[in-house]
Coordinates of C-alpha atoms in Angstrom, one line a residue:
M199 CA -17.1 11.8 -27.0
D200 CA -16.2 13.7 -23.8
S201 CA -12.5 13.7 -22.8
Q202 CA -10.7 14.2 -19.6
L203 CA -7.2 14.9 -18.4
V204 CA -5.3 12.0 -16.8
A205 CA -1.9 11.0 -15.5
S206 CA -0.7 8.2 -17.8
W207 CA 2.4 6.0 -18.1
E208 CA 3.3 6.7 -21.7
T209 CA 7.0 6.1 -21.7
V210 CA 9.5 4.5 -19.3
G211 CA 10.8 7.1 -17.0
S212 CA 7.9 9.5 -16.9
I213 CA 4.3 10.0 -16.1
S214 CA 2.5 12.3 -18.6
M215 CA -0.6 14.4 -18.5
V216 CA -2.7 13.4 -21.5
S217 CA -6.3 13.6 -22.7
K218 CA -8.3 10.4 -22.8
P219 CA -12.0 9.7 -23.5
K220 CA -14.2 9.8 -20.4
P221 CA -14.9 6.1 -19.6
T222 CA -18.3 4.6 -20.3
L223 CA -20.3 2.3 -18.1
T224 CA -20.4 -1.5 -18.8
A225 CA -22.5 -4.2 -17.3
G226 CA -21.5 -4.8 -13.7
S227 CA -19.7 -1.5 -13.3
V228 CA -20.2 1.9 -11.7
L229 CA -18.9 5.3 -12.7
I230 CA -16.8 7.0 -10.0
R231 CA -16.1 10.7 -9.8
V232 CA -12.7 10.7 -8.1
A233 CA -12.4 12.7 -4.9
A234 CA -8.8 11.9 -3.8
S235 CA -6.1 9.7 -5.3
G236 CA -2.8 9.0 -3.6
I237 CA 0.6 8.5 -5.3
C238 CA 2.2 5.3 -4.3
G239 CA 5.7 3.7 -4.6
T240 CA 4.1 1.2 -7.0
D241 CA 3.5 4.2 -9.3
L242 CA 7.2 4.9 -9.3
H243 CA 8.0 1.2 -10.1
I244 CA 5.5 1.4 -13.0
C245 CA 7.2 4.7 -14.2
K246 CA 10.6 3.0 -14.2
G247 CA 9.3 -0.1 -16.1
E248 CA 9.9 -2.3 -13.0
T249 CA 6.3 -3.6 -12.9
S250 CA 6.1 -6.4 -15.4
H251 CA 2.3 -6.7 -15.5
A252 CA 1.7 -2.9 -15.9
T253 CA 0.1 -1.8 -19.2
H254 CA 1.7 0.9 -21.3
N255 CA -0.5 4.0 -21.6
V256 CA -2.4 3.1 -18.5
T257 CA -3.9 5.8 -16.3
I258 CA -2.2 5.3 -13.0
G259 CA -3.8 5.6 -9.6
H260 CA -4.8 2.6 -7.5
E261 CA -5.2 4.3 -4.1
F262 CA -8.3 6.4 -4.5
S263 CA -11.8 7.3 -3.2
G264 CA -14.7 8.9 -5.0
Y265 CA -18.4 9.4 -5.4
V266 CA -20.8 7.0 -7.2
E267 CA -22.0 9.1 -10.1
A268 CA -23.7 6.4 -12.2
I269 CA -24.6 2.8 -12.0
H270 CA -25.1 0.6 -15.0
A271 CA -28.7 -0.7 -15.3
S272 CA -27.6 -4.3 -15.0
T273 CA -25.3 -3.7 -12.1
S274 CA -26.2 -5.1 -8.7
T275 CA -24.8 -3.1 -5.8
T276 CA -25.9 -1.9 -2.4
A277 CA -24.1 1.5 -3.0
K278 CA -26.3 4.4 -4.0
L279 CA -25.7 7.4 -6.2
G280 CA -23.7 10.0 -4.3
D281 CA -22.1 7.5 -1.9
L282 CA -18.5 8.0 -1.1
V283 CA -16.6 4.8 -1.8
C284 CA -13.0 3.6 -1.7
I285 CA -11.9 1.0 -4.2
D286 CA -10.1 -2.3 -4.0
P287 CA -8.0 -2.2 -7.3
N288 CA -7.3 -5.9 -7.4
V289 CA -9.8 -7.9 -9.5
P290 CA -9.2 -11.7 -9.6
C291 CA -10.6 -14.2 -12.1
H292 CA -12.5 -16.3 -9.5
K293 CA -11.7 -19.4 -11.6
C294 CA -8.1 -20.4 -10.9
T295 CA -6.7 -22.7 -8.2
F296 CA -5.7 -19.7 -6.1
C297 CA -9.1 -18.0 -6.3
R298 CA -10.7 -21.3 -5.3
T299 CA -8.5 -21.8 -2.3
Q300 CA -9.0 -18.3 -0.7
K301 CA -5.7 -17.0 -2.1
Y302 CA -7.2 -14.8 -4.8
H303 CA -4.5 -12.2 -4.4
L304 CA -2.1 -14.7 -6.0
C305 CA -4.4 -15.1 -9.0
P306 CA -2.1 -15.2 -12.1
H307 CA -4.9 -13.5 -14.1
L308 CA -5.4 -10.7 -11.6
W309 CA -5.9 -7.3 -13.1
C310 CA -5.3 -4.2 -11.2
I311 CA -7.1 -0.8 -11.6
G312 CA -4.3 1.8 -12.1
V313 CA -1.8 -0.8 -13.2
T314 CA -3.2 -3.1 -15.9
C315 CA -6.3 -0.9 -16.6
D316 CA -7.1 2.8 -16.2
G317 CA -7.1 4.0 -12.6
G318 CA -8.0 6.9 -10.4
M319 CA -5.5 9.6 -11.4
A320 CA -8.4 11.2 -13.4
K321 CA -11.7 12.9 -12.8
H322 CA -13.7 9.8 -13.7
V323 CA -13.1 6.1 -13.7
V324 CA -15.2 3.0 -14.3
V325 CA -14.7 0.1 -11.8
P326 CA -16.5 -3.2 -11.1
A327 CA -19.2 -2.8 -8.5
S328 CA -17.5 -5.6 -6.6
S329 CA -14.5 -3.4 -6.0
I330 CA -16.2 -0.6 -4.1
Y331 CA -16.6 -0.2 -0.4
V332 CA -18.9 2.5 1.0
A333 CA -16.9 4.9 3.2
T334 CA -19.6 7.2 4.6
G335 CA -18.3 9.2 7.5
I336 CA -14.7 9.2 6.4
P337 CA -13.1 12.3 4.8
P338 CA -12.4 11.6 1.1
E339 CA -8.7 12.1 1.5
V340 CA -8.5 9.7 4.4
A341 CA -10.7 7.2 2.5
S342 CA -8.1 7.1 -0.2
L343 CA -5.8 5.5 2.4
A344 CA -8.0 2.4 2.6
E345 CA -6.0 0.5 -0.1
P346 CA -2.5 0.9 1.4
L347 CA -4.0 0.3 4.9
S348 CA -5.5 -2.9 3.6
C349 CA -2.1 -4.1 2.5
V350 CA -0.8 -3.3 6.0
V351 CA -3.6 -5.2 7.6
H352 CA -2.4 -8.2 5.6
A353 CA 1.2 -7.6 6.5
V354 CA 0.5 -7.4 10.3
D355 CA -1.6 -10.5 10.0
T356 CA 1.3 -12.2 8.3
G357 CA 3.6 -11.2 11.1
C358 CA 1.3 -12.8 13.7
V359 CA 2.1 -10.0 16.1
K360 CA 1.0 -10.5 19.7
S361 CA 0.6 -8.1 22.5
G362 CA 3.9 -7.6 24.3
D363 CA 6.0 -8.6 21.3
R364 CA 9.1 -6.5 20.6
V365 CA 8.6 -5.3 17.0
L366 CA 11.0 -3.5 14.7
V367 CA 9.7 -1.5 11.8
I368 CA 12.4 -0.5 9.3
G369 CA 11.3 2.5 7.3
A370 CA 8.8 5.2 8.4
G371 CA 7.1 6.1 5.1
P372 CA 3.3 5.8 5.0
I373 CA 3.4 2.0 5.0
G374 CA 5.9 1.8 7.9
L375 CA 3.8 4.3 9.9
M376 CA 0.7 2.3 9.3
V377 CA 2.4 -0.9 10.4
T378 CA 3.6 1.0 13.5
A379 CA 0.1 2.2 14.4
L380 CA -1.5 -1.2 14.0
C381 CA 1.2 -3.0 16.0
A382 CA 1.3 -0.4 18.8
N383 CA -2.5 -0.3 19.1
G384 CA -2.4 -4.1 19.5
G385 CA -0.1 -3.8 22.5
A386 CA 3.3 -4.4 20.9
H387 CA 6.5 -2.5 21.9
V388 CA 7.5 -0.9 18.6
T389 CA 10.9 0.4 17.6
V390 CA 11.1 2.3 14.3
A391 CA 14.4 2.7 12.4
E392 CA 14.4 5.6 10.0
L393 CA 17.1 8.0 8.7
N394 CA 14.7 11.0 8.1
K395 CA 14.1 13.1 11.1
M396 CA 10.6 14.2 10.1
R397 CA 9.6 10.6 9.7
R398 CA 11.1 9.6 13.0
T399 CA 9.0 12.3 14.7
A400 CA 5.9 11.0 12.8
A401 CA 6.7 7.4 14.0
T402 CA 6.4 8.6 17.6
E403 CA 3.1 10.2 16.9
F404 CA 1.9 6.9 15.3
G405 CA 2.7 4.9 18.5
A406 CA 6.4 4.0 18.3
S407 CA 7.9 3.4 21.8
E408 CA 11.4 4.0 20.4
V409 CA 12.8 5.6 17.3
T410 CA 16.4 5.4 16.0
E411 CA 18.5 6.1 12.9
R412 CA 20.3 2.8 13.2
V413 CA 19.5 -0.4 15.0
D414 CA 21.8 -2.0 17.6
I415 CA 20.2 -5.1 19.1
G416 CA 22.8 -5.1 21.9
G417 CA 23.9 -8.7 21.7
D418 CA 23.6 -12.2 20.2
P419 CA 20.1 -13.0 18.8
V420 CA 20.7 -16.6 19.9
E421 CA 20.9 -15.3 23.5
G422 CA 17.5 -13.6 23.1
Y423 CA 18.6 -10.1 21.9
G424 CA 16.7 -8.6 19.0
F425 CA 13.1 -8.5 18.0
D426 CA 10.2 -11.0 17.9
V427 CA 8.9 -9.6 14.6
V428 CA 10.7 -7.4 12.1
F429 CA 8.9 -5.5 9.3
E430 CA 11.0 -4.3 6.4
C431 CA 9.1 -1.4 4.8
V432 CA 11.7 0.2 2.5
G433 CA 12.2 -2.3 -0.3
L434 CA 16.0 -2.3 -0.5
A435 CA 18.1 -5.4 -0.5
A436 CA 20.3 -3.8 2.2
T437 CA 17.4 -3.2 4.6
M438 CA 15.9 -6.6 3.9
G439 CA 19.2 -8.2 4.9
Q440 CA 19.3 -6.0 8.0
A441 CA 15.9 -7.2 9.0
L442 CA 17.2 -10.8 9.2
E443 CA 20.1 -9.6 11.4
C444 CA 17.7 -7.9 13.8
A445 CA 15.4 -10.9 14.4
R446 CA 16.0 -12.8 17.6
A447 CA 16.0 -16.6 17.7
G448 CA 12.5 -17.9 16.9
G449 CA 11.6 -14.5 15.3
T450 CA 9.7 -13.6 12.2
V451 CA 10.8 -11.3 9.4
V452 CA 8.2 -9.8 7.1
W453 CA 9.4 -8.2 3.9
V454 CA 6.7 -5.6 3.1
G455 CA 8.7 -3.2 0.9
V456 CA 8.8 -3.8 -2.8
A457 CA 12.3 -4.4 -4.2
R458 CA 13.5 -4.1 -7.7
P459 CA 13.0 -7.2 -9.8
D460 CA 16.8 -7.8 -10.0
A461 CA 17.5 -7.2 -6.3
L462 CA 19.2 -10.0 -4.4
V463 CA 19.6 -10.6 -0.7
S464 CA 22.4 -12.7 0.8
V465 CA 21.0 -15.1 3.4
S466 CA 22.9 -17.6 5.5
P467 CA 21.0 -20.9 5.6
F468 CA 22.8 -21.8 8.8
T469 CA 21.7 -18.6 10.5
V470 CA 18.1 -19.2 9.5
Y471 CA 18.4 -22.8 10.8
R472 CA 20.2 -22.0 14.0
R473 CA 17.9 -19.2 14.9
E474 CA 14.8 -20.9 13.5
L475 CA 13.8 -17.8 11.7
T476 CA 10.6 -17.5 9.7
I477 CA 10.9 -15.3 6.6
K478 CA 7.7 -14.1 5.0
S479 CA 6.6 -11.6 2.4
T480 CA 3.3 -9.9 1.6
Y481 CA 1.6 -9.3 -1.7
T482 CA -1.3 -6.9 -2.0
N483 CA -4.3 -7.0 0.3
P484 CA -6.4 -10.2 0.5
F485 CA -9.6 -9.7 2.5
G486 CA -8.3 -6.5 4.0
M487 CA -10.4 -3.7 2.5
E488 CA -13.5 -3.9 4.7
R489 CA -11.3 -4.1 7.8
A490 CA -9.3 -1.1 6.6
V491 CA -12.5 0.9 6.1
R492 CA -13.5 0.0 9.7
I493 CA -10.2 1.0 11.1
L494 CA -10.3 4.4 9.3
L495 CA -13.9 5.0 10.5
D496 CA -12.9 4.1 14.1
N497 CA -10.4 7.0 13.8
K498 CA -8.2 5.9 16.8
V499 CA -5.2 7.1 14.8
N500 CA -4.7 10.5 13.1
W501 CA -4.7 9.0 9.7
A502 CA -5.1 12.3 8.0
S503 CA -1.7 13.4 9.2
L504 CA -0.2 10.9 6.7
I505 CA -1.3 13.2 3.9
T506 CA 1.3 16.0 3.9
H507 CA 0.8 17.4 0.4
T508 CA -2.4 17.9 -1.7
F509 CA -2.5 19.0 -5.3
A510 CA -5.0 19.5 -8.1
L511 CA -4.8 17.0 -11.0
T512 CA -3.6 19.9 -13.2
E513 CA -0.6 20.2 -10.7
F514 CA 0.4 16.6 -11.1
D515 CA 3.9 17.4 -12.3
A516 CA 4.6 19.4 -9.1
A517 CA 3.0 16.6 -7.0
W518 CA 5.3 14.0 -8.7
D519 CA 8.3 16.1 -7.9
V520 CA 7.4 16.2 -4.2
F521 CA 6.8 12.5 -4.2
T522 CA 10.0 11.5 -5.9
Q523 CA 12.0 13.8 -3.6
N524 CA 10.7 12.2 -0.5
S525 CA 10.0 15.6 1.0
G526 CA 6.8 14.5 2.7
L527 CA 4.7 11.4 3.4
K528 CA 1.6 10.7 1.3
V529 CA 1.0 13.0 -1.7
C530 CA -2.7 13.3 -2.6
I531 CA -4.3 14.4 -5.8
K532 CA -7.8 15.9 -5.8
P533 CA -9.1 15.9 -9.4

């Protein structure tokens, strides 16, 4: 049986390069030759053992694009051999109460390519035909951004941002920059808080009206100071608490960042009551992939600038070092 080199979660605390058999087609699936695969913060959570549903020895990689190399004889799909596609990694059961009430992303039986089953940090991967979205006309590296962008589409929808709103985005990593771009392009006045100078510069390029290291809302939120919508895109308890402090009366706080499972945030119920705050969170990307592909194809934003480092799969260890040191934005692997 043919084998291939993959990046796999073998032990807690590390991602290892190992050899695994090349995947074989099954009914309903397609074989993808991976073109570009992004490293995500979720991969770091998996590495640290903080993702409870992750499978040991799984090939990571849930943000990827590739070319359709083979289609199982019994698979029904409009994609054709050679098509560039991006992949929605989340596969629900379609049977539970959540799947039947249009909340399939909350499916308790959800399995995720690159988390619970082998993903795209490899040369080849087999995925369900229902998970692929044709991305013709988009560069492969940019197409690999469809999955994180689909999560951001859901986050911005959750925030119910309106044109003219004052929006605060805490954290200018790839997710925060995507939030910034979508809100700014929708007519909101966006302020971005970020400690890293390079990322503050990027925030301006992605449409931020103001950038700052630390937020000072200038007065009492009850008197109207602060922001209509606050997006926390860091995943730390401290910044999640800060998000609450920055929301004006009647405002909405959206926790987008992924915190450690044991993280706790201190919340004053009276403050929430008096300021009538709405606190929301987002989980994955329901109904967002097709919209994300359209946004990337429209190319009103320089999405390619999010990818600051590109490596071959054989250079994965070096890529992982760059990623964990936060010395860039999106790190992309090209198998």
